[in-house]
Short mmCIF file of C-alpha atoms and ligand atoms in Angstrom, two decimals:
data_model
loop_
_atom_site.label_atom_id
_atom_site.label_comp_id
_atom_site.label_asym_id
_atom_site.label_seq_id
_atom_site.Cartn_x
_atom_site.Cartn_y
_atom_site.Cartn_z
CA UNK A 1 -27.82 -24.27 5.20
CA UNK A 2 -27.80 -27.35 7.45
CA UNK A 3 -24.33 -28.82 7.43
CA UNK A 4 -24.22 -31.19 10.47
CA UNK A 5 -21.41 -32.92 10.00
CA UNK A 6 -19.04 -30.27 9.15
CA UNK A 7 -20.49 -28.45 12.73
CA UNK A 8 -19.99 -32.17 14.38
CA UNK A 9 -16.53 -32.28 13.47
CA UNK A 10 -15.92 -28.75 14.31
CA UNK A 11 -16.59 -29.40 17.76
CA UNK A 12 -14.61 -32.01 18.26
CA UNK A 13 -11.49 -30.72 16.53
CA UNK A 14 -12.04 -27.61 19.03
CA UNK A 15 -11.30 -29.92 22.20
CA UNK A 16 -8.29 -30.78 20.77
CA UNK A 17 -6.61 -28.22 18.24
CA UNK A 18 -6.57 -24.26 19.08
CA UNK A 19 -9.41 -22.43 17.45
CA UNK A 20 -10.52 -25.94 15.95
CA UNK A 21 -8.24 -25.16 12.77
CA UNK A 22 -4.51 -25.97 11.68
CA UNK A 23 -4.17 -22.28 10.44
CA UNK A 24 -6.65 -19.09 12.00
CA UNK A 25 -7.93 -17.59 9.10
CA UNK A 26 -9.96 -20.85 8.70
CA UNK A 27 -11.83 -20.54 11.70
CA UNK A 28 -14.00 -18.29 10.11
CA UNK A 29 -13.81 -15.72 12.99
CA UNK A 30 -14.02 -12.95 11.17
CA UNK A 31 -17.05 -13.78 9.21
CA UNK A 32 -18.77 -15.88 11.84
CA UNK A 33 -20.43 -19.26 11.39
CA UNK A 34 -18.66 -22.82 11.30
CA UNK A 35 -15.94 -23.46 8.98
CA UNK A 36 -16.87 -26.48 6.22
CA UNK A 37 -14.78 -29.85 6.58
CA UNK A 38 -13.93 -30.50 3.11
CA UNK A 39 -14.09 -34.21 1.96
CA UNK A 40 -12.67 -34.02 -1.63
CA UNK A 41 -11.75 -31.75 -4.48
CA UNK A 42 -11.80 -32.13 -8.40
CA UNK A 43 -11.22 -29.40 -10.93
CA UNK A 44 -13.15 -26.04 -9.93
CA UNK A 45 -14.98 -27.86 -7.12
CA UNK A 46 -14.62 -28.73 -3.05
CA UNK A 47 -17.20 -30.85 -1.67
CA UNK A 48 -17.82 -30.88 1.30
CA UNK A 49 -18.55 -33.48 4.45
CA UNK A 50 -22.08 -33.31 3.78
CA UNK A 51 -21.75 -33.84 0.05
CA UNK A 52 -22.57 -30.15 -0.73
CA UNK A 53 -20.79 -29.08 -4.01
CA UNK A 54 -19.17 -25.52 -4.00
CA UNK A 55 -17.14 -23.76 -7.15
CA UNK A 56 -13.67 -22.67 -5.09
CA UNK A 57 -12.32 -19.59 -5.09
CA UNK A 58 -9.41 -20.04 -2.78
CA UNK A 59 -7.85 -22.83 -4.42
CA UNK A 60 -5.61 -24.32 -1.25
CA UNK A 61 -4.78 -20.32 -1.00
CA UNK A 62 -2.68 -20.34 -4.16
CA UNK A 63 -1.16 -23.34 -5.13
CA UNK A 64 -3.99 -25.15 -7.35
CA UNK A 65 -3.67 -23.14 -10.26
CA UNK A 66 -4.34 -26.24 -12.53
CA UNK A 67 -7.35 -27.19 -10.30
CA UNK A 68 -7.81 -29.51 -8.02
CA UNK A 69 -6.59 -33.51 -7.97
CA UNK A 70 -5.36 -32.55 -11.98
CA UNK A 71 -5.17 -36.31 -13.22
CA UNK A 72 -1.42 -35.14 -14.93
CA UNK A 73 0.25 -34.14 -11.37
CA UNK A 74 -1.58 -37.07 -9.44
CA UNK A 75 0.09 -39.32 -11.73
CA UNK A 76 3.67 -38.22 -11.38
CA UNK A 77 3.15 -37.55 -7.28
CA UNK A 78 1.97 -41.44 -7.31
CA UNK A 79 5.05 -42.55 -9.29
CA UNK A 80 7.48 -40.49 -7.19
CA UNK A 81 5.85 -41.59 -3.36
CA UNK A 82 6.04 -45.25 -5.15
CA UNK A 83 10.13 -44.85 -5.14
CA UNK A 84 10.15 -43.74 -1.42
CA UNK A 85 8.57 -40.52 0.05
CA UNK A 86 11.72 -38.28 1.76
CA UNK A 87 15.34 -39.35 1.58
CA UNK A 88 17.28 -36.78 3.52
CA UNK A 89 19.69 -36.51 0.98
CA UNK A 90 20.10 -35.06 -2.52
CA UNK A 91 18.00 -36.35 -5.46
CA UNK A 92 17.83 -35.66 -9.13
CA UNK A 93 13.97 -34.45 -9.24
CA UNK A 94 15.61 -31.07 -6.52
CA UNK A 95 18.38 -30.11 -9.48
CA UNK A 96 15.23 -30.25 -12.25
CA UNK A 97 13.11 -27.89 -10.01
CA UNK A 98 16.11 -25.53 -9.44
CA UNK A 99 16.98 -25.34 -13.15
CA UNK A 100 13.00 -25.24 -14.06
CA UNK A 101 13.38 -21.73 -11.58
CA UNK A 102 17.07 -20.73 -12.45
CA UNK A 103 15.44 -20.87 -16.50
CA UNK A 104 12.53 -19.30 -15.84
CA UNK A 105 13.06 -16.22 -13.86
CA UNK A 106 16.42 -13.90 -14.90
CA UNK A 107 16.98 -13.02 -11.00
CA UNK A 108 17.27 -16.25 -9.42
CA UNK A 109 20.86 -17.34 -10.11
CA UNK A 110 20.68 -20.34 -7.31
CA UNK A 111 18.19 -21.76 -4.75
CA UNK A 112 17.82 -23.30 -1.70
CA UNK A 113 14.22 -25.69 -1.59
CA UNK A 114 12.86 -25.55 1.81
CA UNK A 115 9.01 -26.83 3.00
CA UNK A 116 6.94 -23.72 3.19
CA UNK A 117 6.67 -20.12 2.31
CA UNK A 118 7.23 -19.07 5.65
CA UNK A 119 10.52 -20.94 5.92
CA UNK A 120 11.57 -19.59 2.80
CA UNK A 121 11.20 -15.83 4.04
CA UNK A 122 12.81 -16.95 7.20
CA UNK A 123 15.45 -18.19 5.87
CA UNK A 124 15.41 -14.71 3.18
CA UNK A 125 15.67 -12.72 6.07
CA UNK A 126 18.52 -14.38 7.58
CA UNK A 127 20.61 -14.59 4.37
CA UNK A 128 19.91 -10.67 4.32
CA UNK A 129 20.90 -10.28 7.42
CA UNK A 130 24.00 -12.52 7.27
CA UNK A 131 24.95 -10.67 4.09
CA UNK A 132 25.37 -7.48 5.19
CA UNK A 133 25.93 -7.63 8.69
CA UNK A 134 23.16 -5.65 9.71
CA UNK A 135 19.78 -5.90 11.98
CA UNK A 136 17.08 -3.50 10.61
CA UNK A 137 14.78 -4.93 8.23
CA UNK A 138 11.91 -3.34 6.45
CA UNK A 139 8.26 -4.56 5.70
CA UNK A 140 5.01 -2.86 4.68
CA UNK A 141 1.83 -2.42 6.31
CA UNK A 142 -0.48 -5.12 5.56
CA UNK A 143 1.90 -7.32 4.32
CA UNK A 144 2.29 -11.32 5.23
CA UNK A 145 5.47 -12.99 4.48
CA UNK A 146 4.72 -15.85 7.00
CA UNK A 147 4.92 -16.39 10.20
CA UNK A 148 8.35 -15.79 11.13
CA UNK A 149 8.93 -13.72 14.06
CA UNK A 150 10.69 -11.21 12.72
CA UNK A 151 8.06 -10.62 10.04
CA UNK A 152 4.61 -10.62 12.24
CA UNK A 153 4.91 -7.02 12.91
CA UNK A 154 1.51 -5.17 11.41
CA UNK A 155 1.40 -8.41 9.13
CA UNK A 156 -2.07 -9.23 7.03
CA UNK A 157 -3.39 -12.16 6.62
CA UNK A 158 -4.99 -14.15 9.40
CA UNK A 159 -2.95 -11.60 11.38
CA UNK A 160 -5.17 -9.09 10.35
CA UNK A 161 -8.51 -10.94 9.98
CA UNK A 162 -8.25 -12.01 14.22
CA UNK A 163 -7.26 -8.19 14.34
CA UNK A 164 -3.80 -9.34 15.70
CA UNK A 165 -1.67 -8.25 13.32
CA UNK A 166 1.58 -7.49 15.57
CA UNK A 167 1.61 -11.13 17.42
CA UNK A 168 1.98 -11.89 20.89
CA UNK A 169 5.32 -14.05 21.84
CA UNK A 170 8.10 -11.77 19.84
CA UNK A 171 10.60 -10.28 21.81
CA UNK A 172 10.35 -6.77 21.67
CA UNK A 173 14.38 -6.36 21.05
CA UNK A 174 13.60 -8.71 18.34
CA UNK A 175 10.53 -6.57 16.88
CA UNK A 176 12.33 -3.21 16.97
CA UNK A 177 14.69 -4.45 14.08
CA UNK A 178 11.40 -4.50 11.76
CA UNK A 179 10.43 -0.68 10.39
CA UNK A 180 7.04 -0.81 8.86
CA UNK A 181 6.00 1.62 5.92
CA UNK A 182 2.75 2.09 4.35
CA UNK A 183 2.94 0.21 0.63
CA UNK A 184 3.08 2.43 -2.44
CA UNK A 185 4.15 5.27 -0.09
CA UNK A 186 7.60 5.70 -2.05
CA UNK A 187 8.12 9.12 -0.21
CA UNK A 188 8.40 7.43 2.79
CA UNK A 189 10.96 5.22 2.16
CA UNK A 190 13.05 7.52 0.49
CA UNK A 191 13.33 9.25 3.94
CA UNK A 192 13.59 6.74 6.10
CA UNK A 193 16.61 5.28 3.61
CA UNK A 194 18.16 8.84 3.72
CA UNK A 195 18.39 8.63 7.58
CA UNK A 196 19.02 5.27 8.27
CA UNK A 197 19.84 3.43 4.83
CA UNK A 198 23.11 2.29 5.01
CA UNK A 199 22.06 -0.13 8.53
CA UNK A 200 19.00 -1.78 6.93
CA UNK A 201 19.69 -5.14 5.73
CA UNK A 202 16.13 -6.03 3.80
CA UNK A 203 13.61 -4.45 2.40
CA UNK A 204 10.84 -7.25 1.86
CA UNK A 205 7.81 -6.74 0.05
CA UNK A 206 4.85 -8.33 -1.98
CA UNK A 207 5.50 -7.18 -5.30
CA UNK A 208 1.65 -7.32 -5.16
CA UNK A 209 0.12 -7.28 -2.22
CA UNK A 210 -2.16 -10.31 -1.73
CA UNK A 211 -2.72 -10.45 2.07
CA UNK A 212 -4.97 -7.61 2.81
CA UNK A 213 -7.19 -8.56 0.23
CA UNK A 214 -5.50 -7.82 -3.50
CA UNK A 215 -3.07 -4.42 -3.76
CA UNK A 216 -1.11 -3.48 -6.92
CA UNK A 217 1.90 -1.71 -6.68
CA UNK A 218 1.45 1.77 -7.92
CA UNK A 219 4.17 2.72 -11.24
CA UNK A 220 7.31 3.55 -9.60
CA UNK A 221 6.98 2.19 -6.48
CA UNK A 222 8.57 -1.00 -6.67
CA UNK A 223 11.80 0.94 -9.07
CA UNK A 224 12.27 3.40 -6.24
CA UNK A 225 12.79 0.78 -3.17
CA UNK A 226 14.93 -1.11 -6.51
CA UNK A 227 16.90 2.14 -6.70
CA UNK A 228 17.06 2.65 -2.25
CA UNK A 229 18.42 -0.48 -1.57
CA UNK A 230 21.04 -0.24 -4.46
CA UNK A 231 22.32 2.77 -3.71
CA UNK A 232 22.45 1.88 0.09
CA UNK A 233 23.53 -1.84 -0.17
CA UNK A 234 20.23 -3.75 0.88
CA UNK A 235 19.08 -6.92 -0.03
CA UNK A 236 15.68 -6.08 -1.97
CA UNK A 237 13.62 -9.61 -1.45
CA UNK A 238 10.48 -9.95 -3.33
CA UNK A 239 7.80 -12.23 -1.44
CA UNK A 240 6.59 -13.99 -4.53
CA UNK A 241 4.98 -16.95 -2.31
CA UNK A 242 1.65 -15.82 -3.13
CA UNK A 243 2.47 -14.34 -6.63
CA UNK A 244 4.95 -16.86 -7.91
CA UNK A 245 3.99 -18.58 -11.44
CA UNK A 246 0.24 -16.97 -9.88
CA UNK A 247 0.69 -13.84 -12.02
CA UNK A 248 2.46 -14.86 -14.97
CA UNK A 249 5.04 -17.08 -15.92
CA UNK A 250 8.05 -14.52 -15.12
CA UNK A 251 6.12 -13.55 -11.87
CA UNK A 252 5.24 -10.42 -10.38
CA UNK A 253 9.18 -8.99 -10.60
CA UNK A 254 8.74 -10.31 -14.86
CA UNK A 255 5.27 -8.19 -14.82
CA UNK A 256 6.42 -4.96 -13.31
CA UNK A 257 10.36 -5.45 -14.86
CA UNK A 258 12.27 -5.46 -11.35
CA UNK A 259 15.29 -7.39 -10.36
CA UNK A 260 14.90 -8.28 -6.80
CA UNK A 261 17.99 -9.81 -4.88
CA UNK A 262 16.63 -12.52 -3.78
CA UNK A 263 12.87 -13.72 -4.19
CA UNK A 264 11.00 -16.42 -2.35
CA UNK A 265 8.13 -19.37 -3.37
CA UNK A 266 5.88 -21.45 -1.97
CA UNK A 267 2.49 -22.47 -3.33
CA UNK A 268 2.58 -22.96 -6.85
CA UNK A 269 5.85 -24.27 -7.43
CA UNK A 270 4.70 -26.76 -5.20
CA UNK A 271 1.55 -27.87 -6.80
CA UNK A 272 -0.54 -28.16 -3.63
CA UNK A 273 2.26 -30.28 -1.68
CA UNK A 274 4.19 -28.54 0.85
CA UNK A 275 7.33 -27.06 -0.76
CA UNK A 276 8.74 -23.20 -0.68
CA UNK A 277 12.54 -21.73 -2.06
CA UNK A 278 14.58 -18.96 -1.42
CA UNK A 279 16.81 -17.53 -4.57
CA UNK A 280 18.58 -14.94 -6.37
CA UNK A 281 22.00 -12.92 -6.40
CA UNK A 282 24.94 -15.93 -5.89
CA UNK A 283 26.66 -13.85 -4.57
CA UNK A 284 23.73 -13.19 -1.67
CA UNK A 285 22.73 -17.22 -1.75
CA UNK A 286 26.49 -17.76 -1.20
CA UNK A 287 26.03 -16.63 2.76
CA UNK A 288 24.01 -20.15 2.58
CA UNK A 289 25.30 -22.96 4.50
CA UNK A 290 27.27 -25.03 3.66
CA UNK A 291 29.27 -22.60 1.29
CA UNK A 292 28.82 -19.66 3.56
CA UNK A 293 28.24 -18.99 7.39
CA UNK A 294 24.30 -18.13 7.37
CA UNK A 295 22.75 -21.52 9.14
CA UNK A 296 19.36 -22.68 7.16
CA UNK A 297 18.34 -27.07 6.91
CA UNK A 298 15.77 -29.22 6.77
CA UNK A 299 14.96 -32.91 6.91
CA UNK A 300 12.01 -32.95 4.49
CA UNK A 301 13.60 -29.62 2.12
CA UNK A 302 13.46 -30.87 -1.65
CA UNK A 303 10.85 -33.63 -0.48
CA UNK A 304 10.88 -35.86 -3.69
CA UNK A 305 7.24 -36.19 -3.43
CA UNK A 306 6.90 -32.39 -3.59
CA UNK A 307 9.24 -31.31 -5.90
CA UNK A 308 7.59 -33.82 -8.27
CA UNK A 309 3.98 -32.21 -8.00
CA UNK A 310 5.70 -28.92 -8.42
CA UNK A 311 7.73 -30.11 -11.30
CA UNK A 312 4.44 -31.21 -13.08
CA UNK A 313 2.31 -28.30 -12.06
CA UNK A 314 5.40 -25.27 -13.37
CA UNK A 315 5.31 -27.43 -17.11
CA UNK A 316 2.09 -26.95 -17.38
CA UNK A 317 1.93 -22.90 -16.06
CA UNK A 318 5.06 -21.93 -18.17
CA UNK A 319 3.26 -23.52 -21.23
CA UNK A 320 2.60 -20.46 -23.99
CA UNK A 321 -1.02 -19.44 -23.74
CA UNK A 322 -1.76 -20.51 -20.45
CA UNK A 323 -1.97 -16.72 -18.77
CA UNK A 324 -3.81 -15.42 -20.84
CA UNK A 325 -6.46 -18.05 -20.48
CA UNK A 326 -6.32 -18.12 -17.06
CA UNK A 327 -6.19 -14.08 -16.09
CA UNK A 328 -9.31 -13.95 -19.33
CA UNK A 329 -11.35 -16.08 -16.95
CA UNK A 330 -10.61 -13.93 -13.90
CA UNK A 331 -11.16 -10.77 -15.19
CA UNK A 332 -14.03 -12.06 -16.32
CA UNK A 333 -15.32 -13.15 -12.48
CA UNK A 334 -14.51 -9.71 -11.94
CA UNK A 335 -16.40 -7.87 -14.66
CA UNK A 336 -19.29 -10.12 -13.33
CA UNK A 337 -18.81 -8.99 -9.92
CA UNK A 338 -18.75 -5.52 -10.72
CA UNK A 339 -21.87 -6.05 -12.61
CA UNK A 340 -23.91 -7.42 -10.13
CA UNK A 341 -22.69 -4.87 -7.47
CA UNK A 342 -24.14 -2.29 -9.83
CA UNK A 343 -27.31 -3.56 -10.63
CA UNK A 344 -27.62 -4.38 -6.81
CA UNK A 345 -26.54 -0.52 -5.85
CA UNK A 346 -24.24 -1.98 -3.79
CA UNK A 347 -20.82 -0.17 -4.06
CA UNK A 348 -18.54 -2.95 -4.76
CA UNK A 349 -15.39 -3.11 -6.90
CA UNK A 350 -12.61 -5.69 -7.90
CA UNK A 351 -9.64 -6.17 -10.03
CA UNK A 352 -7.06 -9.14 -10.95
CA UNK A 353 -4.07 -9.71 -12.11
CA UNK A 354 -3.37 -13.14 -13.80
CA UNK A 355 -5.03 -15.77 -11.33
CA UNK A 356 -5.09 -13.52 -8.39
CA UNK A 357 -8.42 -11.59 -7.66
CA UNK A 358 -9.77 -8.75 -5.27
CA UNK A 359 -13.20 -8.15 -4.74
CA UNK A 360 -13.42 -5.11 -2.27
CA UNK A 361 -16.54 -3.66 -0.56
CA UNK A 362 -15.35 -0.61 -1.35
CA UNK A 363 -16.59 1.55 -4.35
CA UNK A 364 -12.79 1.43 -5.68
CA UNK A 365 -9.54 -0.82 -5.10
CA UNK A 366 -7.24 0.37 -2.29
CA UNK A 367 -4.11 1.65 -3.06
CA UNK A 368 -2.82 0.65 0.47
CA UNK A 369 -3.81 -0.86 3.92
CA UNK A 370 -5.84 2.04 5.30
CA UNK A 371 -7.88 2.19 2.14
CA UNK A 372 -8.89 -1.51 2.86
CA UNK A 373 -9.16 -0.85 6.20
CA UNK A 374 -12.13 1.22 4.67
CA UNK A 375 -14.24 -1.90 2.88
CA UNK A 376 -17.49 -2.89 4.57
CA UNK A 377 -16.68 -5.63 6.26
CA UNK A 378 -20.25 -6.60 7.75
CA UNK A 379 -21.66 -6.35 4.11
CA UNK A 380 -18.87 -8.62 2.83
CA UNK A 381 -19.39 -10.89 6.01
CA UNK A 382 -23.26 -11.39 5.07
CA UNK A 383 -22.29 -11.80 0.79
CA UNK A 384 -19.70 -14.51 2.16
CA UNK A 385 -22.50 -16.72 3.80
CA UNK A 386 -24.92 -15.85 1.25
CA UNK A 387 -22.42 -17.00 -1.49
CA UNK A 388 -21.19 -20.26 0.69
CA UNK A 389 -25.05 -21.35 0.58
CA UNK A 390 -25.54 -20.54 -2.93
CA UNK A 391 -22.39 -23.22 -3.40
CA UNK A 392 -19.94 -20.68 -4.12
CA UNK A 393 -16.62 -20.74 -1.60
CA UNK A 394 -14.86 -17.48 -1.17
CA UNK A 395 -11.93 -16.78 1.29
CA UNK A 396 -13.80 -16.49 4.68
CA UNK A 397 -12.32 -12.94 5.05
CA UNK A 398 -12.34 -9.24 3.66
CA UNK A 399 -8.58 -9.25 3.64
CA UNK A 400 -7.79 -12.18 1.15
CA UNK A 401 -7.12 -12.39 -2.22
CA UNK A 402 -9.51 -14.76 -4.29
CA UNK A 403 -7.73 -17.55 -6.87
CA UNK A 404 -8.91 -18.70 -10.40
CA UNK A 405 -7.80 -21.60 -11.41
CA UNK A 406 -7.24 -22.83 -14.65
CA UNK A 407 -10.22 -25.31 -14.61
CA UNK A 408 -12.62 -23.07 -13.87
CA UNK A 409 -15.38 -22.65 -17.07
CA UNK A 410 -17.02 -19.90 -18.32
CA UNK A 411 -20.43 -21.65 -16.81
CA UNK A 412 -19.15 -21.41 -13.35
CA UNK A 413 -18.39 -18.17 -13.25
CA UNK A 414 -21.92 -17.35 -14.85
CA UNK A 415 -23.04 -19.67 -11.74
CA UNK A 416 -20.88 -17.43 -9.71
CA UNK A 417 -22.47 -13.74 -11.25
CA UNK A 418 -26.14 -15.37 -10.60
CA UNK A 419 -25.79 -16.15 -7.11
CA UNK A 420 -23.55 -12.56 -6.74
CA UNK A 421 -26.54 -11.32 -8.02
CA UNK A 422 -29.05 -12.85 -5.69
CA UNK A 423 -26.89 -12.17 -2.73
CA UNK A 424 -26.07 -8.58 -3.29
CA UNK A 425 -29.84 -8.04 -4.26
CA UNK A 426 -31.07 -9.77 -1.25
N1 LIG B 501 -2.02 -17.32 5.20
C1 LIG B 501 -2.87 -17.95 4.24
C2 LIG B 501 -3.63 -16.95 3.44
N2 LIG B 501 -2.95 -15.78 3.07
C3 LIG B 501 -3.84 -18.89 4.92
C4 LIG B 501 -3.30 -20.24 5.00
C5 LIG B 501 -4.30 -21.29 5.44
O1 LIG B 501 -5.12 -21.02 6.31
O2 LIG B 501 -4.26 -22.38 4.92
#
């Protein structure tokens, strides 16, 4: 499909910003082609520069759960920039967001609003850190948690699409501190905790894994590191930017009955405006500044403007009924998908778990990141352009995670099978 003013603008944002892009993975490296500018969103649907219409199935990467523009949370964002758009100082809309999160999830005793998910898992790290006077922290293979140096060490993500998943400019003394498992490879951490436990400050994970493509925790896995970093005095943080309020309404740690020490956010509670947190144990959240020694600010942190789109957007998720709707409509993108990959004989499978999808080119879901490794990347590649002209916009990459959003109808995802169909047959 002709879109020449998405390629004009392309080329001009190249002379000026790296790769053309704000963020890598929408570059569309990995799948080749020209990114689409997008002019305007509504609902289930992105058009683009051109005017082309496309049903969305990345939603902002997470955060429009209610869809896009959702007349409710415009209305309350437009009220809030009316009284002034950042303060710098405290406001009353930053208590309602920490007592919406404080009521809502049983582990989060206080928190600290910061701007983005990766400053929140920054900041987590730190507070770990700062808490128990160690170094060593631990992350999993394939996991994101931003882009915080400590944490880019075999991250996923855009990490992994570019195929640079340990990145360039971290000091290696800095980089040693991070010991990298595989996920749902229990066993492993149990020895690594029995020869080193008592000096590792955090083990951080996504409760489920939604940066190399969609990967659920296996039963026990998430207890056991629960049980490792009791018994040995680590700070278990739970990455919930991805999965927060995405999964459920008592997140991933409500879903699979784990208390995490602390927890982060970003996405969701922030309704599509740029807003993250970092909570849990007060006794952990103490080490904050300006109660405790652990350093962490920031001039635009509890951004009125944000916290009100975020306010808006968590009424509406908590609201009884609403995951079921939402994860009925998913799973049913996904039974669709599976469909057409087996009329097509094309060995294809996907699951989901509330508003979160993975479709895998793969004949089953991978348990961990050398089973995704494993997907058929140049077949997904040629679906993903096949799909983008048939008006359908997936994540330009094997590795993400797909969103449903709450405004998406049963008629677009039968839009969504037909062209599935047609491209997989093709
Ligand atoms: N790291 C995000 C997906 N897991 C991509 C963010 C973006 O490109 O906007």
């Amino acid at each position: 499909m002709n879109r020449p003013t998405s390629e004009a603008l392309f080329e001009r944002s190249r002379r000026l910003i790296p790769g053309g892009v704000n963020s890598p993975v929408r570059a569309f490296r990995s799948v080749g082609g020209t990114p689409v500018f997008f002019a305007r969103a509504q609902g289930a649907y992105l058009w683009d520069v051109d005017g082309q219409r496309y049903i969305d199935y990345i939603g902002s990467w997470g955060p429009a759960i209610l869809g896009h523009a959702d007349p409710g949370v415009l209305e309350v964002v437009a009220a809030a920039a009316r009284n002034g758009l950042s303060f710098g100082a405290p406001t009353e809309g930053e208590l309602r967001l920490a007592e919406a999160l404080v009521a809502a999830i049983p582990s989060i005793e206080t928190v600290r609003l910061v701007s983005s998910g990766t400053e929140a898992t920054m900041s987590a790290i730190r507070v770990a850190r700062g808490h128990t006077g160690r170094s060593r922290i631990v992350k999993f293979e394939g996991c994101y948690h931003g882009h915080g140096d400590s944490l880019l060490v075999k991250a996923g993500s855009g990490a992994l699409t570019l195929g640079q998943p340990s990145s360039a400019g971290v000091p290696p003394e800095l980089a040693q501190h991070t010991l990298v498992l595989d996920y749902n490879n229990a066993e492993a951490a149990e020895q690594l905790f029995a020869q080193m436990g008592d000096t590792i400050a955090a083990v951080i994970v996504e409760p489920i894994a939604g940066n190399m493509n969609l990967v659920l925790p296996e039963p026990g896995f998430l207890q056991r590191l629960r049980e490792l970093c009791t018994r040995h005095g680590t700070v278990l943080i739970f990455d919930e930017v991805m999965t927060g309020f995405r999964v459920g309404a008592g997140c991933a740690q409500g879903l699979y009955g784990i208390t995490p020490d602390l927890t982060t956010f970003g996405k969701v509670i922030g309704g599509g405006m740029p807003l993250g947190a970092f909570g849990g144990r007060r006794d952990v959240m103490e080490k904050v500044a300006p109660v405790g020694p652990v350093y962490q600010a920031g001039t635009l942190s509890g951004n009125p403007v944000a916290v009100a789109a975020g306010l808006a957007t968590l009424e509406r998720v908590l609201a009884p009924g609403f995951f079921a709707r939402l994860e009925a409509t998913t799973q049913s993108l996904c039974e669709s998908l599976c469909a057409a990959g087996r009329a097509a004989g094309v060995p294809i499978s996907a699951q989901c778990v509330g508003g979160m999808f993975g479709l895998y080119f793969r004949d089953s879901p991978p348990r961990n990141f050398a089973d995704v490794m494993q997907s058929d990347v140049t077949a997904f590649n040629t679906f993903f352009h096949r799909m983008l002209e048939a008006g359908v916009y997936l994540a330009p990459s094997a590795f993400e995670a797909g969103f449903v959003s709450i405004a998406h109808t049963a008629e677009d995802i039968a839009h969504t099978a037909q062209a599935a169909s047609r491209a997989l047959a093709a």
